[in-house]
Amino acid sequence: TRHPLRLLNNIRKKRSYLRAIATLPIGVNIESAEHLNALDYDCVVFGSDEIWNICNPFSAGDLTFFGAGMGEGPKISYAPSLGSTSLDDPRLASLSPLLAGFEAISVRDENSLAIVESLTGRRPDLVVDPVLLSKPDRPIKSAKTAGAIGAYLMDPSKHDVQRVCQFAAEAGKDLCSIGYHYSWAARNIAFCDPADVPGLLAGCDLVVTNTFHGVVFSLKNRLPFIIVSHPSKDQKINTFRRRLGLSTVTGEIEE
């Protein structure tokens, strides 16, 4: 591989996620619509987050996430998102009959709301991310988070890295990257238990993020935070900007 260190980091991160998943009360592992039908559930709930994002390589093309191949039982959704999918994407037309089979649909952002309404003629409910329904997290203080700016950034551009590093330098604080390992961060906590991410961010003085959940964690725990734009996440984050007036409580890193 061209990037052995990156590969090693990804392996370590995957192991930390698998350990966390093993602690969850998960029932039957369902791998197909046929298997699901055989279990004869009273209702199937679809959600959450980007299972409906047809631009996301992890879910794109799998119509099972829209109920394809499933029986006649009730189908409802809670807080899925079409993510970076745009309203004029020609692939959306094939989803219309599938979504029409849902008894109730709720989504987490205004872009998804507009798309579902366009495809079905029904206006779905706009609901919050499930994270916001839970209690605030206990801050996890450590030598790495203390006094630092918590960086929760997914694939930031070189330009954004330069801006964030300059911002931290001018503030006289170290950057502590949480959940991702970056060589430009003075401190890294990349291989933590996923459940500890909100608490680790809460242990920092400030959060800089370009992710939807970075914003969610910050709002839930009442943390000061700065949003860095990201092309695949802005559609969801913009709902927070408009609905909560985030421009009045968040900062911007100047160009």
CSV table of C-alpha atoms in Angstrom, one decimal:
chain,number,residue,atom,x,y,z
A,1,THR,CA,0.0,0.0,0.0
A,2,ARG,CA,1.1,3.6,-0.7
A,3,HIS,CA,0.1,4.7,2.8
A,4,PRO,CA,1.0,2.0,5.4
A,5,LEU,CA,0.5,4.3,8.4
A,6,ARG,CA,-2.9,5.3,7.2
A,7,LEU,CA,-3.8,1.6,6.7
A,8,LEU,CA,-2.7,0.8,10.2
A,9,ASN,CA,-4.6,3.6,11.7
A,10,ASN,CA,-7.8,2.5,9.8
A,11,ILE,CA,-7.3,-1.0,11.1
A,12,ARG,CA,-7.0,0.2,14.7
A,13,LYS,CA,-10.0,2.4,14.3
A,14,LYS,CA,-12.1,-0.4,12.9
A,15,ARG,CA,-11.2,-2.6,15.8
A,16,SER,CA,-12.2,0.0,18.3
A,17,TYR,CA,-15.6,0.3,16.5
A,18,LEU,CA,-16.1,-3.5,16.4
A,19,ARG,CA,-15.3,-3.7,20.2
A,20,ALA,CA,-18.0,-1.0,20.8
A,21,ILE,CA,-20.5,-2.7,18.6
A,22,ALA,CA,-20.0,-6.0,20.4
A,23,THR,CA,-21.3,-4.3,23.6
A,24,LEU,CA,-24.6,-3.3,22.1
A,25,PRO,CA,-27.8,-5.3,22.5
A,26,ILE,CA,-28.1,-6.3,18.9
A,27,GLY,CA,-30.5,-9.0,17.9
A,28,VAL,CA,-30.6,-11.0,14.6
A,29,ASN,CA,-28.1,-10.0,11.9
A,30,ILE,CA,-30.3,-9.4,8.9
A,31,GLU,CA,-28.6,-9.5,5.5
A,32,SER,CA,-31.4,-9.4,3.0
A,33,ALA,CA,-35.0,-8.3,2.5
A,34,GLU,CA,-36.0,-12.0,2.2
A,35,HIS,CA,-34.5,-12.7,5.6
A,36,LEU,CA,-36.3,-9.7,7.1
A,37,ASN,CA,-39.6,-10.9,5.6
A,38,ALA,CA,-39.2,-14.3,7.1
A,39,LEU,CA,-39.0,-12.8,10.6
A,40,ASP,CA,-42.5,-11.4,10.2
A,41,TYR,CA,-42.0,-8.2,12.2
A,42,ASP,CA,-45.0,-6.1,13.0
A,43,CYS,CA,-43.3,-3.0,11.6
A,44,VAL,CA,-39.9,-2.0,10.1
A,45,VAL,CA,-38.3,1.3,11.1
A,46,PHE,CA,-35.8,2.8,8.7
A,47,GLY,CA,-33.1,5.1,10.1
A,48,SER,CA,-31.1,6.9,10.8
A,49,ASP,CA,-28.7,9.3,9.2
A,50,GLU,CA,-27.5,8.8,5.6
A,51,ILE,CA,-29.1,5.5,4.7
A,52,TRP,CA,-31.0,7.4,2.0
A,53,ASN,CA,-28.1,9.3,0.5
A,54,ILE,CA,-27.7,7.9,-3.0
A,55,CYS,CA,-24.4,9.8,-3.4
A,56,ASN,CA,-22.9,8.0,-0.4
A,57,PRO,CA,-20.8,4.9,-1.5
A,58,PHE,CA,-21.8,3.0,1.6
A,59,SER,CA,-25.5,2.9,0.7
A,60,ALA,CA,-25.8,4.1,-2.9
A,61,GLY,CA,-27.6,1.7,-5.1
A,62,ASP,CA,-29.0,-0.5,-2.3
A,63,LEU,CA,-32.8,0.0,-2.6
A,64,THR,CA,-33.3,-2.2,0.5
A,65,PHE,CA,-32.8,1.0,2.5
A,66,PHE,CA,-36.0,2.3,0.8
A,67,GLY,CA,-38.0,-0.9,1.4
A,68,ALA,CA,-37.4,-2.7,-1.9
A,69,GLY,CA,-38.3,-6.4,-1.7
A,70,MET,CA,-40.0,-6.2,1.6
A,71,GLY,CA,-43.4,-7.5,2.4
A,72,GLU,CA,-46.6,-5.6,3.0
A,73,GLY,CA,-46.0,-4.9,6.7
A,74,PRO,CA,-45.9,-1.3,7.9
A,75,LYS,CA,-42.8,0.7,7.1
A,76,ILE,CA,-41.9,4.0,8.8
A,77,SER,CA,-38.7,6.1,9.0
A,78,TYR,CA,-37.1,8.1,11.8
A,79,ALA,CA,-34.5,10.8,10.9
A,80,PRO,CA,-32.8,9.4,7.8
A,81,SER,CA,-31.1,11.8,5.4
A,82,LEU,CA,-30.5,12.0,1.7
A,83,GLY,CA,-27.3,13.8,2.6
A,84,SER,CA,-25.6,15.5,-0.3
A,85,THR,CA,-28.2,14.3,-2.8
A,86,SER,CA,-29.7,17.2,-4.7
A,87,LEU,CA,-33.3,17.7,-5.7
A,88,ASP,CA,-32.5,17.5,-9.4
A,89,ASP,CA,-30.7,14.2,-9.3
A,90,PRO,CA,-32.3,12.0,-12.0
A,91,ARG,CA,-31.8,8.9,-9.9
A,92,LEU,CA,-34.4,10.0,-7.5
A,93,ALA,CA,-37.3,9.1,-9.8
A,94,SER,CA,-36.9,5.4,-9.1
A,95,LEU,CA,-37.4,6.0,-5.4
A,96,SER,CA,-40.9,7.6,-5.7
A,97,PRO,CA,-42.9,4.3,-5.7
A,98,LEU,CA,-40.8,2.9,-2.8
A,99,LEU,CA,-41.3,5.9,-0.6
A,100,ALA,CA,-45.0,5.9,-1.4
A,101,GLY,CA,-45.2,2.6,0.4
A,102,PHE,CA,-44.3,4.1,3.7
A,103,GLU,CA,-47.0,4.7,6.3
A,104,ALA,CA,-45.1,7.6,7.9
A,105,ILE,CA,-41.8,9.4,7.0
A,106,SER,CA,-39.7,11.7,9.1
A,107,VAL,CA,-36.3,13.1,8.1
A,108,ARG,CA,-33.6,15.1,9.8
A,109,ASP,CA,-32.9,18.0,7.4
A,110,GLU,CA,-34.7,20.4,5.1
A,111,ASN,CA,-33.1,19.1,1.9
A,112,SER,CA,-34.3,15.6,2.6
A,113,LEU,CA,-37.7,17.0,3.5
A,114,ALA,CA,-37.9,18.8,0.1
A,115,ILE,CA,-36.9,15.7,-1.8
A,116,VAL,CA,-39.3,13.4,-0.1
A,117,GLU,CA,-42.2,15.9,-0.5
A,118,SER,CA,-41.3,16.2,-4.2
A,119,LEU,CA,-41.3,12.4,-4.7
A,120,THR,CA,-44.4,11.5,-2.7
A,121,GLY,CA,-46.5,14.6,-2.6
A,122,ARG,CA,-46.6,14.3,1.2
A,123,ARG,CA,-44.7,16.5,3.6
A,124,PRO,CA,-42.6,14.4,6.0
A,125,ASP,CA,-42.0,15.4,9.6
A,126,LEU,CA,-38.7,17.1,10.4
A,127,VAL,CA,-37.2,15.5,13.6
A,128,VAL,CA,-34.0,15.8,15.5
A,129,ASP,CA,-31.0,13.4,15.5
A,130,PRO,CA,-31.5,10.7,18.2
A,131,VAL,CA,-28.3,12.0,19.9
A,132,LEU,CA,-30.2,15.1,20.9
A,133,LEU,CA,-32.8,13.0,22.7
A,134,SER,CA,-30.2,11.7,25.2
A,135,LYS,CA,-28.7,13.4,28.3
A,136,PRO,CA,-25.6,15.6,28.1
A,137,ASP,CA,-22.3,13.7,28.1
A,138,ARG,CA,-19.8,13.8,31.0
A,139,PRO,CA,-16.7,15.7,29.9
A,140,ILE,CA,-13.7,13.4,29.6
A,141,LYS,CA,-10.7,15.4,30.8
A,142,SER,CA,-7.2,14.2,29.9
A,143,ALA,CA,-3.7,15.5,29.2
A,144,LYS,CA,-4.6,15.6,25.5
A,145,THR,CA,-7.9,17.4,25.7
A,146,ALA,CA,-7.1,19.9,28.5
A,147,GLY,CA,-6.8,23.4,27.1
A,148,ALA,CA,-7.0,22.2,23.5
A,149,ILE,CA,-9.2,22.9,20.5
A,150,GLY,CA,-11.0,19.7,19.7
A,151,ALA,CA,-10.9,19.0,16.0
A,152,TYR,CA,-13.6,16.7,14.7
A,153,LEU,CA,-12.9,17.0,11.0
A,154,MET,CA,-13.7,14.5,8.2
A,155,ASP,CA,-11.3,14.7,5.2
A,156,PRO,CA,-10.6,18.4,5.5
A,157,SER,CA,-9.1,20.1,2.5
A,158,LYS,CA,-5.5,21.4,2.6
A,159,HIS,CA,-6.9,24.9,2.6
A,160,ASP,CA,-9.1,24.2,5.6
A,161,VAL,CA,-6.3,22.5,7.5
A,162,GLN,CA,-4.2,25.6,6.9
A,163,ARG,CA,-7.0,27.8,8.2
A,164,VAL,CA,-7.7,25.7,11.3
A,165,CYS,CA,-4.0,25.5,12.2
A,166,GLN,CA,-3.6,29.2,11.8
A,167,PHE,CA,-6.7,29.8,13.9
A,168,ALA,CA,-5.3,27.5,16.7
A,169,ALA,CA,-1.9,29.2,16.5
A,170,GLU,CA,-3.4,32.7,16.8
A,171,ALA,CA,-5.5,31.4,19.8
A,172,GLY,CA,-2.3,30.0,21.4
A,173,LYS,CA,-3.9,26.5,21.7
A,174,ASP,CA,-3.0,23.0,20.5
A,175,LEU,CA,-5.3,21.1,18.2
A,176,CYS,CA,-6.5,17.7,19.5
A,177,SER,CA,-7.9,15.6,16.7
A,178,ILE,CA,-10.6,13.2,18.0
A,179,GLY,CA,-11.8,10.2,16.0
A,180,TYR,CA,-9.3,10.8,13.2
A,181,HIS,CA,-5.5,10.7,13.2
A,182,TYR,CA,-3.9,13.7,11.5
A,183,SER,CA,-0.2,14.5,11.3
A,184,TRP,CA,-0.9,18.3,11.5
A,185,ALA,CA,-2.6,18.0,14.9
A,186,ALA,CA,-0.4,18.4,17.9
A,187,ARG,CA,-2.4,15.8,19.8
A,188,ASN,CA,-4.5,12.8,18.5
A,189,ILE,CA,-7.1,10.6,20.1
A,190,ALA,CA,-8.0,8.6,17.1
A,191,PHE,CA,-8.7,5.1,18.4
A,192,CYS,CA,-11.1,5.7,21.3
A,193,ASP,CA,-14.4,4.0,22.0
A,194,PRO,CA,-16.9,5.7,19.7
A,195,ALA,CA,-19.2,6.4,22.7
A,196,ASP,CA,-16.4,8.5,24.2
A,197,VAL,CA,-16.2,10.9,21.3
A,198,PRO,CA,-18.8,13.4,22.6
A,199,GLY,CA,-17.2,13.4,26.1
A,200,LEU,CA,-13.7,13.9,24.7
A,201,LEU,CA,-14.9,16.9,22.7
A,202,ALA,CA,-16.6,18.2,25.8
A,203,GLY,CA,-13.3,18.0,27.6
A,204,CYS,CA,-11.8,20.5,25.1
A,205,ASP,CA,-12.0,24.3,25.3
A,206,LEU,CA,-13.6,24.7,21.9
A,207,VAL,CA,-14.7,22.4,19.0
A,208,VAL,CA,-13.9,22.9,15.3
A,209,THR,CA,-15.9,20.6,13.0
A,210,ASN,CA,-17.1,20.1,9.5
A,211,THR,CA,-19.5,17.2,10.4
A,212,PHE,CA,-23.1,17.1,11.2
A,213,HIS,CA,-22.5,15.1,14.4
A,214,GLY,CA,-19.7,17.5,15.5
A,215,VAL,CA,-22.4,20.1,15.5
A,216,VAL,CA,-24.9,17.8,17.2
A,217,PHE,CA,-22.4,16.9,20.0
A,218,SER,CA,-21.6,20.5,20.5
A,219,LEU,CA,-25.2,21.6,20.8
A,220,LYS,CA,-26.1,18.8,23.1
A,221,ASN,CA,-23.2,19.5,25.5
A,222,ARG,CA,-23.5,23.3,25.1
A,223,LEU,CA,-19.9,23.6,23.8
A,224,PRO,CA,-18.6,26.6,21.9
A,225,PHE,CA,-17.9,25.5,18.4
A,226,ILE,CA,-16.9,26.6,14.9
A,227,ILE,CA,-18.3,25.1,11.7
A,228,VAL,CA,-16.0,24.5,8.7
A,229,SER,CA,-17.8,24.0,5.5
A,230,HIS,CA,-17.8,20.5,3.9
A,231,PRO,CA,-19.5,19.8,0.5
A,232,SER,CA,-21.0,16.5,1.6
A,233,LYS,CA,-22.3,17.7,5.0
A,234,ASP,CA,-23.5,21.2,4.4
A,235,GLN,CA,-27.0,20.1,3.3
A,236,LYS,CA,-27.7,18.7,6.8
A,237,ILE,CA,-25.8,21.3,8.8
A,238,ASN,CA,-27.6,24.2,7.0
A,239,THR,CA,-30.9,23.0,8.6
A,240,PHE,CA,-29.3,23.8,12.0
A,241,ARG,CA,-28.0,27.1,10.7
A,242,ARG,CA,-31.4,28.2,9.7
A,243,ARG,CA,-33.6,26.6,12.4
A,244,LEU,CA,-31.4,27.5,15.3
A,245,GLY,CA,-29.9,30.7,14.1
A,246,LEU,CA,-26.4,29.3,14.5
A,247,SER,CA,-24.8,32.3,12.9
A,248,THR,CA,-25.5,34.1,16.2
A,249,VAL,CA,-23.7,31.5,18.4
A,250,THR,CA,-20.9,30.1,16.2
A,251,GLY,CA,-17.8,31.7,15.0
A,252,GLU,CA,-16.3,31.6,11.5
A,253,ILE,CA,-12.6,31.1,10.6
A,254,GLU,CA,-11.8,34.0,8.3
A,255,GLU,CA,-10.1,33.4,4.9
